Coordinates of C-alpha atoms in Angstrom, one line a residue:
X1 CA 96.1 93.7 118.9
X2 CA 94.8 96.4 120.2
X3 CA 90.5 97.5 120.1
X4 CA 91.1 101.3 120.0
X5 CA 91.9 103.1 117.0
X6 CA 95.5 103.4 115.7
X7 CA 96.7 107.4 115.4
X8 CA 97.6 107.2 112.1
X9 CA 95.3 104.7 110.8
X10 CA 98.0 102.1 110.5
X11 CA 99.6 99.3 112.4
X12 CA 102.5 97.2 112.0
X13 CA 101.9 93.9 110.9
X14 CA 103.0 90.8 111.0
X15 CA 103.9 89.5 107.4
X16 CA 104.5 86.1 105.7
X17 CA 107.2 85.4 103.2
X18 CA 108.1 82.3 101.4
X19 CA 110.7 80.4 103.3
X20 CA 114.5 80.8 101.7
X21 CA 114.7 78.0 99.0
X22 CA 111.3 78.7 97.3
X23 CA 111.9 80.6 94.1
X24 CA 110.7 84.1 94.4
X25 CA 111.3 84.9 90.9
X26 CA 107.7 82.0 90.7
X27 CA 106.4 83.2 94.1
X28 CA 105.7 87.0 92.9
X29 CA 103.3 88.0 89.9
X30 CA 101.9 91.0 89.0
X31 CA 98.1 92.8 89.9
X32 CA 95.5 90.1 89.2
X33 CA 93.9 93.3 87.4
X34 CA 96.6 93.5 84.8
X35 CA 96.6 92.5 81.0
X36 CA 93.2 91.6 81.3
X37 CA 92.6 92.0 77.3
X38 CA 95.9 90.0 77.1
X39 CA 95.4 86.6 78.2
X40 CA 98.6 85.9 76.5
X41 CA 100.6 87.4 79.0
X42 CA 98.8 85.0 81.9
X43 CA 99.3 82.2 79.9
X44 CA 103.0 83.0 80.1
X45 CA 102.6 82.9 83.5
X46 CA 100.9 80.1 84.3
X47 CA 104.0 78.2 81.9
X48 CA 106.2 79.9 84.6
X49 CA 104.8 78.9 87.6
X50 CA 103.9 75.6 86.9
X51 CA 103.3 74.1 90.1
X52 CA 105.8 75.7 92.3
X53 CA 105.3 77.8 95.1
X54 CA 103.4 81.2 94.0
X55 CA 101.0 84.1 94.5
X56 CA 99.4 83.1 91.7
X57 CA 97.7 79.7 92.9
X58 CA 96.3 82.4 95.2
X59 CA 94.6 84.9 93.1
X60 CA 92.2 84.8 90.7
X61 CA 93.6 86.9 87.4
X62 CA 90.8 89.3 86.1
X63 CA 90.7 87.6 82.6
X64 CA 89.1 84.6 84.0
X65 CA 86.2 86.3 85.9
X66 CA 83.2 85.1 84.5
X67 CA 84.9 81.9 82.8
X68 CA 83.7 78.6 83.3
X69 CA 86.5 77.5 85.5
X70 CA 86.2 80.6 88.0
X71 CA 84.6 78.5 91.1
X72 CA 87.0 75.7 90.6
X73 CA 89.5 78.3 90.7
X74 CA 88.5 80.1 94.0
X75 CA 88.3 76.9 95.8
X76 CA 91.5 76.2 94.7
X77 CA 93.1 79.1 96.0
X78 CA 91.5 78.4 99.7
X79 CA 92.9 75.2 99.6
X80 CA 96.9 76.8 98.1
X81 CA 96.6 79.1 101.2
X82 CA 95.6 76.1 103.6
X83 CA 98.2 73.7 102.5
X84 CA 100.7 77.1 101.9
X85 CA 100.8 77.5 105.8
X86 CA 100.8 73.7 106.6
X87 CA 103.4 72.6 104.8
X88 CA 105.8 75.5 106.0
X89 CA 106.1 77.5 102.9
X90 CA 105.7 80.6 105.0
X91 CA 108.3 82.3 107.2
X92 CA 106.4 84.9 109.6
X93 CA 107.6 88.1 111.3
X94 CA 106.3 91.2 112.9
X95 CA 107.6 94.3 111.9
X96 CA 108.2 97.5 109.1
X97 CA 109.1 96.2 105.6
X98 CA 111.1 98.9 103.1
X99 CA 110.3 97.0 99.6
X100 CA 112.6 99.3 96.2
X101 CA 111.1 98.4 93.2
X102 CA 113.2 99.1 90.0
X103 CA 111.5 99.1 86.7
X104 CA 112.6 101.0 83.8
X105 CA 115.3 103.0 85.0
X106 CA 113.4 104.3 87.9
X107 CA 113.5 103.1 92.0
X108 CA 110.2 103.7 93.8
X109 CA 110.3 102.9 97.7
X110 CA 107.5 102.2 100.0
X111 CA 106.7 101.1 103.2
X112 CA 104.5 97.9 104.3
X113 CA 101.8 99.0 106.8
X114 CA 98.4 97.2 107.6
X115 CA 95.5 100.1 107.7
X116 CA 93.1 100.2 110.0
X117 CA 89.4 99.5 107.7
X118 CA 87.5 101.7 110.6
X119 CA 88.9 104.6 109.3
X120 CA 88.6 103.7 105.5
X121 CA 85.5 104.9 103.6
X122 CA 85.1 104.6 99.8
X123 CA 82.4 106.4 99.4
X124 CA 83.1 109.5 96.7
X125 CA 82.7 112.4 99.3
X126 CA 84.0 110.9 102.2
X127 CA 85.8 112.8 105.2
X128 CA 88.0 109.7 106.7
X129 CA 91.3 109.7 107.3
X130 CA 91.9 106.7 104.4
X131 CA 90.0 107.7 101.5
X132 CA 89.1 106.3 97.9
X133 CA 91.0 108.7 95.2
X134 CA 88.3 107.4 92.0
X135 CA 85.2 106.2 91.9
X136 CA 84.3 103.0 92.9
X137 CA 82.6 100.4 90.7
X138 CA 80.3 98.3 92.9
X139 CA 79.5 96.0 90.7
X140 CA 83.3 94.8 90.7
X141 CA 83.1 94.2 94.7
X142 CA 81.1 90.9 94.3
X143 CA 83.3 88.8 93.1
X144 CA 86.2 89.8 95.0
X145 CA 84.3 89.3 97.5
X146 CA 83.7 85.6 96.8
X147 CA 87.5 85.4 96.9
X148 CA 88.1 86.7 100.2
X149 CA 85.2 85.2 101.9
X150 CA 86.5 82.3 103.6
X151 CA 90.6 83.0 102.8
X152 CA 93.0 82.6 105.3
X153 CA 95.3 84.7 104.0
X154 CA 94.9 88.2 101.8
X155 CA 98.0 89.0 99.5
X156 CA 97.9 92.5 98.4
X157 CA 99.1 94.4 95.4
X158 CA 97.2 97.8 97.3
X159 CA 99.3 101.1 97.0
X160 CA 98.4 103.9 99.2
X161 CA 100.1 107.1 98.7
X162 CA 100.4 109.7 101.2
X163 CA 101.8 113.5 100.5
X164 CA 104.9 113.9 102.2
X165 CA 106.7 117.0 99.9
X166 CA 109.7 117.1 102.7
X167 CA 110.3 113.0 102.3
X168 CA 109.7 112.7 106.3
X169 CA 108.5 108.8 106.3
X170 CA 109.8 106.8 103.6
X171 CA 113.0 108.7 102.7
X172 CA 115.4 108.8 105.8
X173 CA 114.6 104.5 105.6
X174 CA 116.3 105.1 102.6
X175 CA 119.0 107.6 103.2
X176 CA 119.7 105.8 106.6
X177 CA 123.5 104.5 106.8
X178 CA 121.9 101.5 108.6
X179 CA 123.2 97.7 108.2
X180 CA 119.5 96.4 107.1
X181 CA 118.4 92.1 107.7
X182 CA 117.3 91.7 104.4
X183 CA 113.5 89.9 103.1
X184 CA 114.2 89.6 99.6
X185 CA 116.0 90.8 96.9
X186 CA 115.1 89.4 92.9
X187 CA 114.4 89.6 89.5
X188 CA 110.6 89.6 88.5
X189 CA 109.7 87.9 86.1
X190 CA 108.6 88.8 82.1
X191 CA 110.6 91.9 82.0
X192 CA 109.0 93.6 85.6
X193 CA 112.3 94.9 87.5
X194 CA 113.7 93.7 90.6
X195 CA 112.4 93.9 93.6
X196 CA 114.3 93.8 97.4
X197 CA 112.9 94.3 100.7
X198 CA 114.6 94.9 104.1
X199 CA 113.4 95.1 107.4
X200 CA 113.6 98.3 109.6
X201 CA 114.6 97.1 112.5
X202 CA 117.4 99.8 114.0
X203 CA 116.3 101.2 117.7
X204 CA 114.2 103.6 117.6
X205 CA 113.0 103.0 113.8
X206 CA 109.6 101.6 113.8
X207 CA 108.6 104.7 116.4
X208 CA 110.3 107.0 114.4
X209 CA 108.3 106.3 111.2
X210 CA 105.1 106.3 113.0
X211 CA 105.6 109.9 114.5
X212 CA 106.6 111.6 111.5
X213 CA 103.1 109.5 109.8
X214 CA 101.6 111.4 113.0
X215 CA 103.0 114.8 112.0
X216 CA 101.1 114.4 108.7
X217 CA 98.1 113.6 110.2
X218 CA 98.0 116.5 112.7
X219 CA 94.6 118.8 112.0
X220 CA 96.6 122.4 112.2
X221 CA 99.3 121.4 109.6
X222 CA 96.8 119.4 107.3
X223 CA 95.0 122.8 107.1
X224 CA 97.7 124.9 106.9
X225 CA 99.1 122.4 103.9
X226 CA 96.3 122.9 101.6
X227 CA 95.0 126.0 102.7
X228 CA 91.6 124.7 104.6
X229 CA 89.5 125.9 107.7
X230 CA 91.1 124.1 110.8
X231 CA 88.3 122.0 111.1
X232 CA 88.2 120.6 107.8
X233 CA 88.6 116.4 108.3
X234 CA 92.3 115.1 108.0
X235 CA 92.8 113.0 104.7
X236 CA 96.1 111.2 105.4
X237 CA 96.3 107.8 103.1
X238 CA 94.8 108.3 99.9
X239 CA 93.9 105.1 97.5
X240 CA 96.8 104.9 94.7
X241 CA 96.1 101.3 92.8
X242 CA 94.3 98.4 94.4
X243 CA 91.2 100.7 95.4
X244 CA 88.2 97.9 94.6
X245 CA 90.4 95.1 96.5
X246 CA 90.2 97.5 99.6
X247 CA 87.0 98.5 99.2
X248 CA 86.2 94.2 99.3
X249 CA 88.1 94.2 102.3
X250 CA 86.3 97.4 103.8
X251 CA 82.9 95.7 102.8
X252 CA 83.7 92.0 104.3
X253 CA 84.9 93.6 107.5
X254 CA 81.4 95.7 107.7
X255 CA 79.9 92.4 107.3
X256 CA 80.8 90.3 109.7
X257 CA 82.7 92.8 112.3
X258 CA 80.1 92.2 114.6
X259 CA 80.6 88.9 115.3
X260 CA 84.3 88.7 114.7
X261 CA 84.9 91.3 117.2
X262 CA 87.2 94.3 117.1
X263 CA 90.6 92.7 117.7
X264 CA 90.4 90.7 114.3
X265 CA 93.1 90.4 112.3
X266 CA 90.2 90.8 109.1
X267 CA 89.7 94.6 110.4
X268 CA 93.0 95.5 108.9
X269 CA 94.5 95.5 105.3
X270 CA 97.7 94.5 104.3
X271 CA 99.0 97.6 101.7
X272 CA 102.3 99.1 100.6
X273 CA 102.2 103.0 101.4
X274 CA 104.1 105.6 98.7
X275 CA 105.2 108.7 99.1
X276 CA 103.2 110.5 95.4
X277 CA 106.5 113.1 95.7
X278 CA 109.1 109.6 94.6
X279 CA 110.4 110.4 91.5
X280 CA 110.6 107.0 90.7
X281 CA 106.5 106.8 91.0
X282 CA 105.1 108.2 87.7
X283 CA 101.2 108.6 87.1
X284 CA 99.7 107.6 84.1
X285 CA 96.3 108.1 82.4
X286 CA 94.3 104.8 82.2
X287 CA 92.8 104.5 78.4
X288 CA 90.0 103.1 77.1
X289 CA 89.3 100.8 74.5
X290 CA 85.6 99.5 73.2
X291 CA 84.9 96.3 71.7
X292 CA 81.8 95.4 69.7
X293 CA 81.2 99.2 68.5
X294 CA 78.4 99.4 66.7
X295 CA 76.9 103.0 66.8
X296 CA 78.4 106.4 65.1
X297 CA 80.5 107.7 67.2
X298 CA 79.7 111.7 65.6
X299 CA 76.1 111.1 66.2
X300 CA 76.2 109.3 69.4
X301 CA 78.2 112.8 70.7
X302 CA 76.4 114.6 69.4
X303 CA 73.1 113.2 71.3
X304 CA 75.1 113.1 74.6
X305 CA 76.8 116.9 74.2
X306 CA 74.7 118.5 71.6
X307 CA 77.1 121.6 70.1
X308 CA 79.5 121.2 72.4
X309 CA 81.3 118.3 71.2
X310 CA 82.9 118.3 68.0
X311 CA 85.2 114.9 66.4
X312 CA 88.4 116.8 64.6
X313 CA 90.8 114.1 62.3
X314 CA 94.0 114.1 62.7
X315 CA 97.1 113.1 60.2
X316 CA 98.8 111.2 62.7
X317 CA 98.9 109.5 65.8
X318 CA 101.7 111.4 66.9
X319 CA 99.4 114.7 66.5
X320 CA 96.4 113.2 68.2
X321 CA 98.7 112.7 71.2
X322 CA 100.6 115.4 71.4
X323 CA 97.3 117.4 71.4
X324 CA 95.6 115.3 74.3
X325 CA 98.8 115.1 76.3
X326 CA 99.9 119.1 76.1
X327 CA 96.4 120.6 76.5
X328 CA 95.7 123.5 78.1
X329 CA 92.3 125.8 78.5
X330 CA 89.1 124.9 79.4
X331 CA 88.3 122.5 76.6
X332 CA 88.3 119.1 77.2
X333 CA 90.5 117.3 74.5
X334 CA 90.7 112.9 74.4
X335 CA 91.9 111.2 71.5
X336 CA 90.6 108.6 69.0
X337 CA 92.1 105.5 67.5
X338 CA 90.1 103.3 64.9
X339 CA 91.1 101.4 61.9
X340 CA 93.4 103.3 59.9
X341 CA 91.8 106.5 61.5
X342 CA 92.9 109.1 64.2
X343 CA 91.3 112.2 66.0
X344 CA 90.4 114.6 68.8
X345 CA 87.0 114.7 70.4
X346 CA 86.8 118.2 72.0
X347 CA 84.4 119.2 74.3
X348 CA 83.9 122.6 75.0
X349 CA 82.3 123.6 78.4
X350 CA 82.9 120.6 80.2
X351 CA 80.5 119.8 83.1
X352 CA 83.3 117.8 84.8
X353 CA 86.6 118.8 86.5
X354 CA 88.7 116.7 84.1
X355 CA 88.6 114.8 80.9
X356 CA 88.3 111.6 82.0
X357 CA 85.1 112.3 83.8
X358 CA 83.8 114.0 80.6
X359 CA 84.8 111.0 78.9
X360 CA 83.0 108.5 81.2
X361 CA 80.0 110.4 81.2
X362 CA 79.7 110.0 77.6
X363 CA 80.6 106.3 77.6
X364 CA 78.3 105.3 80.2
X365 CA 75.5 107.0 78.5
X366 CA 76.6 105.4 74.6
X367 CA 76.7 102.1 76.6
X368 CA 73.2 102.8 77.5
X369 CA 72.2 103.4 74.2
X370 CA 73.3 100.4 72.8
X371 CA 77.1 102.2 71.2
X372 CA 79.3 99.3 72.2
X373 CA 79.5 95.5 74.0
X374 CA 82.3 95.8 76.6
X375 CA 85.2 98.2 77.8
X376 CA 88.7 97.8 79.0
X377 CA 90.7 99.9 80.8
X378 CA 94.2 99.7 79.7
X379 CA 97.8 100.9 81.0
X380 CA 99.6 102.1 78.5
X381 CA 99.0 104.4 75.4
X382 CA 100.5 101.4 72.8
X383 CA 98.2 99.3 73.7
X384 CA 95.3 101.6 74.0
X385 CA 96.5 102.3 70.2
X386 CA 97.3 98.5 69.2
X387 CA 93.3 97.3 70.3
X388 CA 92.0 100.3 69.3
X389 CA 93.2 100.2 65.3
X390 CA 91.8 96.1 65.3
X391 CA 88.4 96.0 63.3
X392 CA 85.1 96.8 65.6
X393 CA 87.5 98.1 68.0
X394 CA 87.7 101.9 69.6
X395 CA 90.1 103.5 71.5
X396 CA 90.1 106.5 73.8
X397 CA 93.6 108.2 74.6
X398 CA 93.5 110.2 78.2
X399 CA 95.9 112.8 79.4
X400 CA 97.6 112.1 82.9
X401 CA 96.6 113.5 86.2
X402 CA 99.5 116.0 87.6
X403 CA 100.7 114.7 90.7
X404 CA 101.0 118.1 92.1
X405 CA 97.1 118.7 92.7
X406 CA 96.5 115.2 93.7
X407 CA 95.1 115.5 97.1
X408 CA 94.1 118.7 97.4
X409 CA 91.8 117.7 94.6
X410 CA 90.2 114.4 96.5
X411 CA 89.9 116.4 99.6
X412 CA 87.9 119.5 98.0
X413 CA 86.0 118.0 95.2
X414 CA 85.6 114.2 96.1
X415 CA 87.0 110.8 94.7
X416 CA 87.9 111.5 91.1
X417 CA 86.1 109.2 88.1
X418 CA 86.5 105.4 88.4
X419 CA 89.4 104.3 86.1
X420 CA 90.9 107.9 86.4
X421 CA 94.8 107.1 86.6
X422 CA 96.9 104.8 87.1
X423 CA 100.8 104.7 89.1
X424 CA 102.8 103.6 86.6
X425 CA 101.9 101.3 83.1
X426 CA 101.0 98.1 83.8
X427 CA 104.6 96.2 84.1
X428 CA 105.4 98.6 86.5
X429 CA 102.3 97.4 88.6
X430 CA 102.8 95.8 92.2
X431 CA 103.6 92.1 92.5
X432 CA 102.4 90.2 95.0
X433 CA 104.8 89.1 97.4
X434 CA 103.9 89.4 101.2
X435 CA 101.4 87.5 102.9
X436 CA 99.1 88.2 106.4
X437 CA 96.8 86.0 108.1
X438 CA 93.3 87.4 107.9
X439 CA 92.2 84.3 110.4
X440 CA 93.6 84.1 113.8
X441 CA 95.6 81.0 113.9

């Protein structure tokens, strides 16, 4: 491995995949930052698992953070890794991985690439060529942290998206009438999709896909793309889901770089890389939902917005949706759910470019003042609905981000709010499936 910077950010890694004969249908589960007001759904998969073979003896689901069991359970995911790659669960091999996911009727297709963390920067006005899309949450770092510290192996769910409008990367991998070796090819489990990967390995392939990543990348068409001044910093990967588990890595790497040297395997990140233009990759908003509320929520925006917020009922749920969903104008519009109750709080010159950063703003501040105990941030609508009607309960209905002004957005005003989107509702989240040794051997 090479000291000096990769062109494009990116390398090709070498990857580790359960050896044929291990179920992969156990092996792969979803984001350890899914369901995380469910717990029901991670008992479920425990009950799958059991004790074969799996990703999921090697992360720590969210929902147990701060539980009593949490140390027990890092330590037991060092020792899965360690006796993972002793006892030959693992096959290894270098080279580009296509992974189609199916879920829902729709096919996304990415490409497995391990970026370079020199040239990642999370900060919210960065100017790096990998960048953070939404704020990041420090306080969530720690503990990730804990759980990477001292791992052999990282197993990412990390999706990177890069803006390709002409489909020069991914898509010809596709399209190409090219007998592929085949990595896997499954059902996940509870309901996800299926899942196959296949190895590019045609002459010429592998080169190929990094000079079109290159062509992205060059200053003069980056400019000419989003109408900048030629010297304006290229942004070519932009954070998609996963951004806090990159941000772990970034910060580990800072840590101890010194002393590892540049040629570590620890200075890269494993990630799967999306074009945003798939039409098989849908954005989503990210909803809220508050537990414990205890202030008035008229009074408590009216102390944070004065006259310019104002709570309007609604008859229906339907309404309140299709009101936050098909806004237009310079109001910002997010919708309400309690028990037996629905409405729109509207927000009339907004300090912030969208309404999920109005939104936090406010939320932060009622937190401060004592409004609520905890949030979640939930995929999906119904179950932004289903907490949010439950006694003591609040939820908070956001409209979705448009694909279309995705990057140019990040690279003029910044990272977006924390918790701003999300790619896809949270079945449709990545699974863990591929491995890479983050200690040399």
């Amino acid at each position: 491995m090479s000291s000096s910077p990769p062109p494009v950010g990116a390398i090709i890694p070498r990857l580790l995949l359960p050896k044929p004969g291990i179920d992969p249908g156990r092996w792969a589960v979803i984001a350890c930052d899914q369901f995380t007001s469910e717990p029901e759904y991670w008992e479920e998969v425990a009950r799958l698992v059991g004790a074969a073979p799996s990703t999921y003896h090697m992360v720590l689901p969210e929902v147990l953070l701060g539980t009593p069991g949490e140390d027990a359970r890092i330590a037991a995911i060092r020792e899965a890794m360690r006796a993972y790659l002793e006892d030959g669960v693992f096959s290894e091999r270098e080279g580009l991985l296509l992974v189609e996911r199916t879920v829902g009727g729709k096919t996304r297709r990415g490409l497995m690439l391990a970026l370079d963390l020199e040239q990642y920067d999370y900060d919210v006005d960065a100017t790096s060529l990998i960048r953070a899309t939404e704020g990041t949450i420090l306080e969530r770092i720690p503990p990730r942290v804990r759980i990477r510290s001292g791992a052999l192996l990282e197993v990412p769910h990390i999706l990177v998206l890069i803006d390709d409008p002409e489909g020069t990367v991914i898509e010809p991998l596709a399209a190409a009438d090219t007998a592929r070796h085949p990595a896997y090819d499954f059902d996940l489990m509870l309901g996800s999709g299926h899942l196959r990967g296949q190895w590019v390995d045609a002459p010429g392939e592998p080169a190929r896909t990094l000079t079109a990543l290159a062509a992205l990348a060059d200053p003069a068409a980056f400019a000419r793309k989003y109408d900048l001044s030629p010297d304006n910093p290229v942004m070519l990967f932009a954070m998609g889901d996963g951004n806090h588990s990159l941000a772990t890595a970034k910060s580990i790497w800072e840590q101890h770089k010194a002393e590892l040297g540049m040629d570590h395997p620890a200075r890269y990140a494993l990630v799967e890389v999306e074009n945003i233009h798939d039409a098989g990759l849908k954005f989503e908003a990210i909803h809220r939902v508050l537990f414990g509320v205890q202030g008035d929520l008229a009074a408590a925006l009216a102390a944070h917005f004065g006259e310019r917020a104002h709570l309007i009922p609604c008859a229906s749920e339907m309404e309140m949706a299709q009101r936050v969903d098909d806004q237009r104008g310079p109001d910002h519009l997010v919708g309400v759910i309690r028990e037996n109750e629905f409405a729109i709080i509207a927000v009339s010159s907004p300090t912030s470019n969208l309404p999920v950063g109005t939104l936090q703003n406010f939320l932060d501040d009622w937190e401060q003042r004592g409004g609520y105990a905890r949030i979640d941030y939930v995929h999906g609508a119904d179950v932004a609905a289903r907490l949010g009607a439950q006694p003591g309960n609040l939820g908070l209905r956001l409209p979705v981000i448009p694909k279309s002004s995705f990057f140019k957005t990040v690279i003029v005003d910044g990272a977006m709010p924390r918790k701003a989107f999300s790619m896809g509702e949270a079945r449709e989240k990545r699974f863990y499936m591929e491995a890479r040794r983050i200690e040399p051997e």
